[in-house]
Coordinates of C-alpha atoms in Angstrom, one line a residue:
M1 CA 424.4 95.5 73.5
N2 CA 427.2 97.8 71.9
L3 CA 425.6 101.0 70.6
K4 CA 427.4 103.8 68.7
P5 CA 427.4 107.2 70.7
I6 CA 424.5 109.7 70.1
N7 CA 425.7 113.2 69.1
K8 CA 422.4 114.7 69.8
V9 CA 420.0 114.4 72.6
T10 CA 417.2 115.1 69.8
H11 CA 417.7 114.3 66.2
D12 CA 415.3 115.0 63.5
V13 CA 415.2 114.6 59.7
T14 CA 412.1 116.5 58.5
L15 CA 411.0 116.8 54.6
R16 CA 408.8 119.1 53.7
G17 CA 406.7 120.3 50.7
N18 CA 407.7 119.0 47.3
A19 CA 411.6 119.2 47.9
L20 CA 413.6 116.5 46.5
T21 CA 416.7 116.9 48.5
E22 CA 417.4 118.0 52.4
N23 CA 420.5 119.5 52.8
G24 CA 422.1 118.4 49.8
T25 CA 421.2 114.6 50.2
P26 CA 418.9 113.4 47.6
L27 CA 415.2 112.1 48.7
K28 CA 415.8 108.7 47.6
H29 CA 419.3 108.3 49.9
F30 CA 416.7 109.0 52.8
S31 CA 414.2 106.9 51.7
W32 CA 416.8 104.1 52.1
V33 CA 417.6 105.3 55.8
V34 CA 414.1 104.9 56.6
T35 CA 413.6 101.5 55.0
G36 CA 417.1 100.4 57.1
L37 CA 415.2 101.7 60.2
V38 CA 412.0 99.7 59.5
I39 CA 414.2 96.5 58.6
L40 CA 415.8 97.1 62.1
S41 CA 412.7 97.2 63.9
A42 CA 411.7 94.1 62.4
G43 CA 414.7 92.3 63.8
A44 CA 414.5 94.2 67.2
C45 CA 416.3 92.8 69.9
S46 CA 414.7 92.1 73.7
F47 CA 415.7 92.8 76.8
V48 CA 413.3 90.5 78.6
P49 CA 415.5 88.2 80.6
P50 CA 415.3 84.5 80.7
L51 CA 413.7 82.9 83.8
K52 CA 416.2 81.8 86.3
D53 CA 415.8 78.3 88.3
D54 CA 415.2 79.4 91.8
G55 CA 415.9 76.1 93.2
F56 CA 412.4 75.1 94.4
R57 CA 411.9 71.4 93.7
V58 CA 408.8 69.2 94.4
H59 CA 408.4 65.2 94.5
S60 CA 406.4 63.8 91.6
V61 CA 404.3 61.8 94.0
F62 CA 402.4 62.8 96.9
K63 CA 403.8 61.9 100.6
E64 CA 400.0 60.4 101.7
Q65 CA 399.8 58.2 98.6
K66 CA 403.0 56.3 100.1
Q67 CA 404.6 55.3 96.8
T68 CA 408.3 55.2 96.6
N69 CA 409.2 55.5 92.8
S70 CA 409.1 59.4 92.8
E71 CA 411.4 61.6 91.1
V72 CA 412.2 65.7 92.0
L73 CA 410.6 68.3 89.5
S74 CA 411.1 71.9 89.1
P75 CA 407.3 73.0 89.0
F76 CA 408.1 76.1 86.9
Q77 CA 409.6 73.9 84.2
V78 CA 406.5 71.8 84.2
S79 CA 405.1 72.6 80.6
A80 CA 402.9 75.8 80.7
T81 CA 399.4 75.1 79.3
T82 CA 396.9 77.6 78.1
L83 CA 393.2 77.4 78.8
G84 CA 392.3 76.1 75.1
S85 CA 395.4 73.4 74.8
G86 CA 395.8 72.3 78.5
A87 CA 394.1 69.4 78.7
K88 CA 396.2 67.8 76.0
E89 CA 399.2 67.7 77.9
S90 CA 398.2 65.6 80.9
S91 CA 400.2 62.5 81.4
A92 CA 398.3 59.8 79.8
Q93 CA 398.0 57.4 82.5
S94 CA 396.7 60.2 84.7
P95 CA 393.2 60.2 85.5
V96 CA 392.0 63.6 85.7
G97 CA 388.6 64.9 86.6
K98 CA 385.7 65.8 84.8
P99 CA 383.8 68.8 85.1
G100 CA 380.5 68.3 87.3
W101 CA 382.1 66.2 89.6
W102 CA 379.5 66.7 92.1
T103 CA 377.1 64.4 90.0
D104 CA 378.7 61.6 91.5
L105 CA 376.6 62.4 94.4
Q106 CA 373.4 61.7 92.7
D107 CA 371.6 64.6 94.2
A108 CA 369.0 66.6 91.7
N109 CA 368.9 69.3 94.5
L110 CA 372.7 69.9 94.6
N111 CA 372.6 69.6 90.7
R112 CA 370.0 72.3 90.3
L113 CA 371.9 74.6 92.6
Q114 CA 375.2 74.5 90.6
E115 CA 373.4 75.6 87.5
K116 CA 372.3 78.6 89.4
L117 CA 375.6 79.4 90.8
L118 CA 377.3 80.2 87.4
T119 CA 374.7 82.8 86.5
G120 CA 374.2 84.1 89.9
N121 CA 377.5 84.4 91.8
V122 CA 378.2 87.9 92.3
S123 CA 382.3 87.0 92.5
L124 CA 382.2 85.3 89.3
L125 CA 380.2 87.9 87.3
Q126 CA 382.8 90.6 88.9
L127 CA 386.0 88.4 88.0
S128 CA 384.0 88.1 84.4
A129 CA 384.3 91.7 83.9
Q130 CA 387.7 91.7 85.2
V131 CA 388.6 89.5 82.3
R132 CA 387.3 91.7 80.0
V133 CA 389.3 94.5 81.4
A134 CA 392.6 92.4 80.9
Q135 CA 391.4 91.5 77.4
A136 CA 390.9 95.0 76.4
S137 CA 394.5 95.8 78.1
L138 CA 396.1 93.5 76.0
K139 CA 394.5 95.0 72.6
Q140 CA 395.7 98.4 73.8
A141 CA 399.0 97.1 74.3
E142 CA 399.1 95.4 70.5
A143 CA 397.7 98.7 69.2
S144 CA 401.3 100.2 70.0
L145 CA 403.1 97.9 67.7
F146 CA 401.4 99.6 64.6
P147 CA 401.0 103.2 63.6
S148 CA 398.7 105.7 64.3
L149 CA 396.9 107.8 62.0
N150 CA 394.6 111.0 62.5
L151 CA 392.7 113.4 60.6
N152 CA 393.0 117.0 61.8
L153 CA 391.2 120.1 60.5
S154 CA 392.0 123.5 62.1
A155 CA 391.1 127.2 61.3
S156 CA 392.7 130.0 62.7
R157 CA 393.2 134.0 62.8
A158 CA 396.2 135.9 63.2
A159 CA 398.4 139.0 62.6
N160 CA 401.7 139.5 62.0
Q161 CA 402.4 143.4 61.5
L162 CA 405.8 142.8 60.3
S163 CA 405.2 140.5 57.6
V164 CA 401.8 139.0 57.1
P165 CA 398.7 140.9 57.1
K166 CA 395.6 139.9 59.2
G167 CA 393.9 136.8 58.0
T168 CA 392.5 133.4 58.6
S169 CA 394.2 130.3 57.5
Y170 CA 393.0 126.7 57.4
S171 CA 394.6 123.5 57.3
L172 CA 393.6 119.8 56.7
S173 CA 396.0 117.3 57.7
A174 CA 396.3 113.3 58.3
P175 CA 399.6 112.8 60.7
M176 CA 401.1 109.6 61.3
S177 CA 403.1 108.6 64.0
W178 CA 404.9 105.1 64.5
E179 CA 407.3 104.0 67.2
L180 CA 409.6 101.3 65.9
D181 CA 410.2 98.9 68.5
V182 CA 413.8 98.4 68.0
W183 CA 414.6 97.8 71.5
G184 CA 411.8 95.4 72.0
R185 CA 410.0 97.7 74.4
I186 CA 406.5 97.5 72.9
D187 CA 406.8 93.8 72.7
A188 CA 407.9 93.2 76.2
L189 CA 404.5 95.4 77.2
T190 CA 402.6 93.3 75.1
Q191 CA 404.0 90.3 77.0
V192 CA 403.0 91.8 80.2
A193 CA 399.7 92.5 79.2
A194 CA 399.2 89.0 77.6
S195 CA 400.6 87.3 80.8
N196 CA 398.4 89.6 83.0
A197 CA 395.5 88.3 80.7
L198 CA 396.1 84.7 81.0
A199 CA 396.5 85.5 84.9
I200 CA 393.3 86.9 85.2
E201 CA 391.8 83.9 83.0
W202 CA 393.1 81.5 85.3
D203 CA 391.7 83.6 88.2
M204 CA 388.5 83.1 86.6
K205 CA 388.8 79.3 86.3
Q206 CA 390.0 78.8 89.8
A207 CA 387.1 81.3 91.2
K208 CA 384.6 78.9 89.3
V209 CA 386.0 75.6 90.5
S210 CA 386.0 77.2 93.9
A211 CA 382.6 78.4 93.9
Q212 CA 381.6 75.0 92.8
A213 CA 383.5 73.5 95.6
L214 CA 382.1 75.6 98.3
L215 CA 378.4 75.2 97.0
V216 CA 379.3 71.2 97.5
Q217 CA 380.6 72.2 100.7
S218 CA 377.6 74.3 101.9
Y219 CA 375.3 71.8 100.7
V220 CA 376.9 69.1 102.5
S221 CA 377.2 70.9 105.5
L222 CA 373.7 71.9 105.6
M223 CA 372.5 68.3 105.0
A224 CA 374.9 67.4 107.8
A225 CA 373.3 70.0 110.2
K226 CA 369.8 68.9 109.2
G227 CA 370.7 65.2 109.9
Q228 CA 372.0 66.3 113.3
E229 CA 368.9 68.7 114.0
E230 CA 366.6 65.7 113.2
L231 CA 368.6 63.4 115.3
L232 CA 368.6 65.8 118.3
K233 CA 364.7 66.3 117.7
S234 CA 364.2 62.3 118.0
T235 CA 366.2 62.1 121.0
V236 CA 364.3 64.8 122.5
A237 CA 361.3 62.8 121.9
V238 CA 363.0 59.6 123.2
Y239 CA 364.1 61.5 126.7
Q240 CA 360.6 62.8 126.9
K241 CA 359.4 59.0 127.4
S242 CA 362.1 58.3 129.6
L243 CA 360.9 61.2 131.9
A244 CA 357.4 59.9 131.8
L245 CA 358.7 56.3 133.2
T246 CA 360.9 58.3 135.6
Q247 CA 357.7 59.9 136.9
A248 CA 355.5 56.9 137.0
K249 CA 358.4 55.4 139.0
Y250 CA 358.6 58.4 141.3
T251 CA 354.5 58.5 141.9
S252 CA 354.9 54.6 142.9
G253 CA 357.6 55.7 145.2
V254 CA 360.3 53.8 143.7
V255 CA 362.5 56.4 142.8
S256 CA 363.3 59.8 144.4
S257 CA 362.4 63.3 143.0
A258 CA 366.1 63.5 142.1
D259 CA 365.7 61.3 138.9
V260 CA 362.9 63.2 137.9
A261 CA 364.9 66.2 138.0
L262 CA 367.9 64.7 136.3
A263 CA 365.6 63.3 133.6
R264 CA 364.2 67.2 133.2
T265 CA 367.9 68.6 133.0
Q266 CA 368.6 66.0 130.6
I267 CA 365.6 66.8 128.2
K268 CA 366.4 70.8 128.4
A269 CA 370.0 70.7 127.6
T270 CA 369.1 68.3 124.8
Q271 CA 366.5 70.7 123.5
A272 CA 369.2 73.7 123.7
Q273 CA 371.4 71.7 121.6
W274 CA 368.5 70.9 119.2
Q275 CA 367.3 74.6 119.0
D276 CA 371.1 75.5 118.6
M277 CA 371.2 73.1 115.5
V278 CA 367.9 74.9 114.0
L279 CA 369.9 78.1 114.3
Q280 CA 372.7 76.4 112.3
V281 CA 370.7 75.2 109.8
K282 CA 369.2 78.4 108.9
Q283 CA 372.2 80.4 108.7
L284 CA 373.6 77.5 106.5
E285 CA 370.4 78.1 104.2
H286 CA 371.1 81.7 104.2
A287 CA 375.0 81.5 103.3
L288 CA 373.9 79.3 100.5
A289 CA 371.6 81.8 98.9
T290 CA 374.1 84.5 99.0
L291 CA 376.3 82.0 97.4
L292 CA 373.9 81.8 94.7
G293 CA 373.5 85.7 94.3
L294 CA 369.9 85.3 96.2
V295 CA 368.5 86.9 99.1
P296 CA 367.4 84.1 101.3
S297 CA 363.7 84.3 100.6
Q298 CA 364.2 83.6 97.2
L299 CA 366.0 80.0 98.0
E300 CA 363.9 77.2 97.2
L301 CA 365.2 74.2 98.9
Q302 CA 363.3 71.2 99.9
L303 CA 365.3 68.4 102.0
E304 CA 363.6 65.5 102.5
K305 CA 363.2 64.3 106.1
G306 CA 365.7 61.6 107.0
M307 CA 367.2 61.5 103.5
G308 CA 371.0 61.3 105.0
L309 CA 374.5 61.8 103.6
P310 CA 375.4 60.4 100.2
Q311 CA 378.1 57.9 100.4
V312 CA 381.4 58.9 99.7
P313 CA 382.2 57.9 95.5
S314 CA 385.2 56.5 94.8
L315 CA 388.4 58.6 94.2
P316 CA 391.3 57.8 91.5
D317 CA 394.7 59.0 92.4
V318 CA 395.6 62.6 92.5
V319 CA 398.7 63.2 90.1
V320 CA 401.4 65.8 91.0
L321 CA 402.0 66.6 87.0
D322 CA 398.3 67.4 86.6
V323 CA 398.2 69.8 89.9
L324 CA 401.3 71.9 88.6
Q325 CA 399.7 71.8 85.1
F326 CA 395.8 72.2 85.6
R327 CA 395.6 73.8 89.2
A328 CA 394.3 77.4 88.2
D329 CA 395.8 79.1 91.1
I330 CA 399.3 77.7 90.1
Q331 CA 398.9 78.4 86.7
A332 CA 397.8 82.1 87.4
A333 CA 400.6 82.6 89.8
K334 CA 402.8 81.2 86.9
K335 CA 401.5 83.8 84.7
R336 CA 402.1 86.6 87.2
V337 CA 405.8 85.7 87.1
E338 CA 406.2 85.7 83.7
A339 CA 404.4 89.2 83.4
A340 CA 406.8 90.7 86.2
N341 CA 409.9 89.1 84.2
A342 CA 408.7 90.5 80.8
Q343 CA 408.1 94.4 83.1
L344 CA 411.8 94.0 83.7
G345 CA 412.5 93.8 80.3
V346 CA 410.4 96.6 79.8
A347 CA 412.6 98.7 82.5
R348 CA 415.7 97.6 80.9
S349 CA 415.0 98.9 77.4
A350 CA 414.1 102.5 78.7
F351 CA 417.8 103.0 79.0
F352 CA 417.9 103.3 75.0
P353 CA 416.1 105.9 72.9
P354 CA 413.1 104.9 71.6
L355 CA 412.7 105.5 67.6
V356 CA 409.9 107.2 66.2
L357 CA 408.8 107.7 62.4
S358 CA 406.6 110.8 62.0
A359 CA 404.8 111.8 58.9
S360 CA 402.0 114.3 58.0
A361 CA 400.4 115.3 54.6
G362 CA 397.8 117.6 54.1
Y363 CA 396.9 121.1 52.7
R364 CA 397.0 124.8 54.3
N365 CA 395.6 128.2 52.4
T366 CA 394.0 131.2 53.7
D367 CA 391.1 130.5 51.2
L368 CA 388.7 127.6 52.5
A369 CA 387.1 127.1 49.2
S370 CA 390.3 126.3 47.3
L371 CA 392.0 124.8 50.5
V372 CA 392.1 120.9 48.9
S373 CA 394.1 121.6 45.8
A374 CA 397.6 120.9 44.5
P375 CA 399.2 124.2 45.1
N376 CA 398.4 124.0 48.7
Q377 CA 399.8 120.7 49.8
A378 CA 402.0 120.3 52.6
W379 CA 403.9 117.3 54.1
S380 CA 406.6 116.1 56.3
F381 CA 408.2 113.1 57.0
G382 CA 411.2 111.9 59.2
P383 CA 412.6 109.7 62.4
S384 CA 413.6 111.0 65.6
L385 CA 415.6 109.7 68.4
V386 CA 415.2 111.2 72.2
L387 CA 418.0 110.1 74.9
P388 CA 417.1 111.7 78.5
L389 CA 420.8 112.3 79.7
L390 CA 419.8 113.2 83.4
D391 CA 416.6 111.6 85.1
G392 CA 418.0 111.6 88.7
G393 CA 418.2 107.6 88.8
L394 CA 414.5 107.4 87.7
R395 CA 415.1 104.4 85.1
Q396 CA 417.4 102.7 87.3
A397 CA 415.0 103.0 90.2
A398 CA 412.4 101.5 87.8
K399 CA 414.8 98.5 87.1
E400 CA 415.4 97.7 90.7
A401 CA 411.7 97.9 91.4
A402 CA 410.7 95.6 88.4
Q403 CA 413.5 93.3 89.7
A404 CA 412.0 93.4 93.2
Q405 CA 408.7 92.6 92.0
L406 CA 409.9 89.5 89.8
D407 CA 411.5 88.0 92.8
N408 CA 408.1 88.9 95.0
S409 CA 406.4 87.1 92.1
V410 CA 408.5 84.2 92.1
L411 CA 408.2 83.6 95.8
S412 CA 404.4 84.1 95.8
Y413 CA 404.3 81.4 92.8
R414 CA 406.3 79.0 95.2
Q415 CA 404.1 79.8 98.2
V416 CA 401.0 79.1 96.0
V417 CA 402.5 75.4 95.4
L418 CA 403.1 74.9 98.9
S419 CA 399.5 75.8 99.9
A420 CA 398.0 73.7 97.0
F421 CA 400.3 70.9 97.9
Q422 CA 399.3 71.2 101.9
E423 CA 395.7 71.3 101.0
I424 CA 395.9 67.9 98.8
E425 CA 398.1 66.2 101.5
D426 CA 395.5 67.2 104.0
N427 CA 393.1 65.6 102.2
L428 CA 394.6 62.6 100.9
V429 CA 395.4 61.7 105.0
G430 CA 392.0 62.8 105.8
Q431 CA 390.3 60.4 103.4
E432 CA 392.3 57.5 105.0
Q433 CA 391.9 58.4 108.7
L434 CA 388.5 59.7 108.4
L435 CA 387.6 56.2 106.9
L436 CA 389.1 54.2 109.9
M437 CA 387.4 56.9 112.2
Q438 CA 383.9 56.1 110.2
S439 CA 384.7 52.1 111.1
S440 CA 385.3 52.7 114.5
L441 CA 382.3 55.0 115.2
K442 CA 379.9 52.8 113.5
D443 CA 381.4 50.0 116.1
A444 CA 380.8 52.5 119.0
V445 CA 377.3 53.5 118.1
Q446 CA 376.3 49.6 117.9
S447 CA 377.8 49.3 121.3
A448 CA 376.4 52.5 122.9
S449 CA 373.0 51.1 121.7
R450 CA 373.4 47.7 123.4
N451 CA 374.3 49.6 126.4
L452 CA 371.6 51.9 126.4
E453 CA 369.0 48.8 125.9
V454 CA 370.8 47.1 128.8
S455 CA 370.7 50.2 131.2
L456 CA 367.1 50.9 130.3
A457 CA 365.9 47.5 131.1
Q458 CA 368.3 47.4 134.6
Y459 CA 366.4 50.7 135.4
K460 CA 363.2 49.4 135.0
A461 CA 363.8 46.4 137.0
G462 CA 365.4 48.8 139.7
V463 CA 368.8 47.4 139.7
V464 CA 370.5 50.7 138.7
P465 CA 369.9 54.4 139.4
Y466 CA 368.7 56.7 136.7
F467 CA 371.9 58.3 136.3
S468 CA 373.4 54.8 134.5
V469 CA 370.7 55.5 131.8
V470 CA 371.5 59.1 131.6
N471 CA 375.1 58.2 130.7
A472 CA 374.2 55.6 128.4
Q473 CA 372.0 57.6 126.3
S474 CA 374.4 60.5 126.2
A475 CA 377.0 57.9 125.0
Y476 CA 374.9 56.9 122.3
L477 CA 373.7 60.3 121.3
G478 CA 377.5 61.3 121.1
A479 CA 378.4 58.1 119.4
Q480 CA 375.6 59.2 116.8
R481 CA 376.8 62.4 116.4
S482 CA 380.2 61.8 116.0
L483 CA 379.5 59.4 113.1
L484 CA 377.4 62.0 111.3
D485 CA 380.2 64.3 111.6
V486 CA 382.7 62.1 110.4
E487 CA 380.7 61.1 107.2
S488 CA 380.5 64.7 106.3
R489 CA 383.9 65.2 106.7
R490 CA 384.9 62.5 104.6
L491 CA 382.4 64.1 101.9
L492 CA 384.2 67.5 102.0
A493 CA 387.6 66.0 102.0
W494 CA 386.4 64.1 98.9
N495 CA 385.3 67.3 97.5
Q496 CA 388.4 69.2 97.7
L497 CA 390.6 66.5 96.5
K498 CA 387.9 66.4 93.0
K499 CA 388.5 70.1 93.3
N500 CA 392.0 69.6 92.8
M501 CA 391.7 67.4 89.9
Q502 CA 389.7 69.7 87.6
T503 CA 391.0 70.4 84.2
P504 CA 390.4 73.6 82.1

């Protein structure tokens, strides 16, 4: 931008009293100057640069969806959305997620816990307060676009032996100040505050969805641990029967004491696993209570014995465009890039002088009773420009810092997108492979069950030693526990994918 040189560092033109001219210039001419300044402010330029393409690209379909018809996208160029209108920009064929995805599990306990989460989770309440802080900061930035007006009332007593006798003077004035946004500095500051406020709102959205997903994860983990506990408890009961059988055979002289010792060892080892699982169940209950903003003694949770894990619901495709538009942490990172870019505009505008209109009107007199009267009127009005000539490189350093912060924000955005895609790809392949593992483990449980039946029958007939029974029982228990673990992992992968499909 080309600017004419400024002859003075500070230039003030002030009109006082009832004068009609200032330095021989008619007041009406000065009013035209002020009007021109206001018009100049209305058409202010902006030093906020356009966002540059950093060359980062992603494919329009996920790798683990195994689709070939994909194109290359620039994540940041995907239409930005707001919390209010974002849902309208989803691709028409895209089955975006609905709030309350956990209801597909048809678990009344989980639904009730989710209702308590939004009002009790401390992290969500803290973020809610941060949203209000950011919104207030935006209002403060917007207020700078308008004039400020105050009302001052003062009384002072002074003496000047040379000209004015000792006395008390009173004044009542209404000073006004208005910075005309000629260089777009205030507008850029408003953009910074607006983008930061939206980023915090997206953070709130992400925190809410993450807390809901964490609650589902904690609940599923608790149910899986409870299932493992019940399995180990029932297994100990079965092993105790095997111990009784072994002791009877030992009393009859059929087997040695080594078989009895082996049976007891097996029971004690399984009891230790059971007790460890009881510990995990209790700790998961405590973590669940804390997530809800409760102390553990306040958590009311009744898990029915043998209720098992719910079936994994069907999952529609996860669409890349939806993730880029609606995943809250991606949108929050994008808004922070926009805020950093606007802050660079603020730093650039600092190289040009701010234009401030100042005005004051009021009364001044030594008599308080007759203060408010026409002869005591006093007023002033005029613009000012201030341009620092030497600052030791302060503004240049601020500009360089703003540019570095912008570069950092762009890289942070890229990392958020990369992490999001990794999470989705991990859970997509997890759904596929865990389903295959579940099928294999179901077959393994059936085979281990048959093997155990045969081993017990052979042991009772005296054909095989008790060691064969122990191996068969351990294999059967291991297969059951592995199957339960895979079922819970499938639910957790489903939960993470549904979390990534949520819309505002």
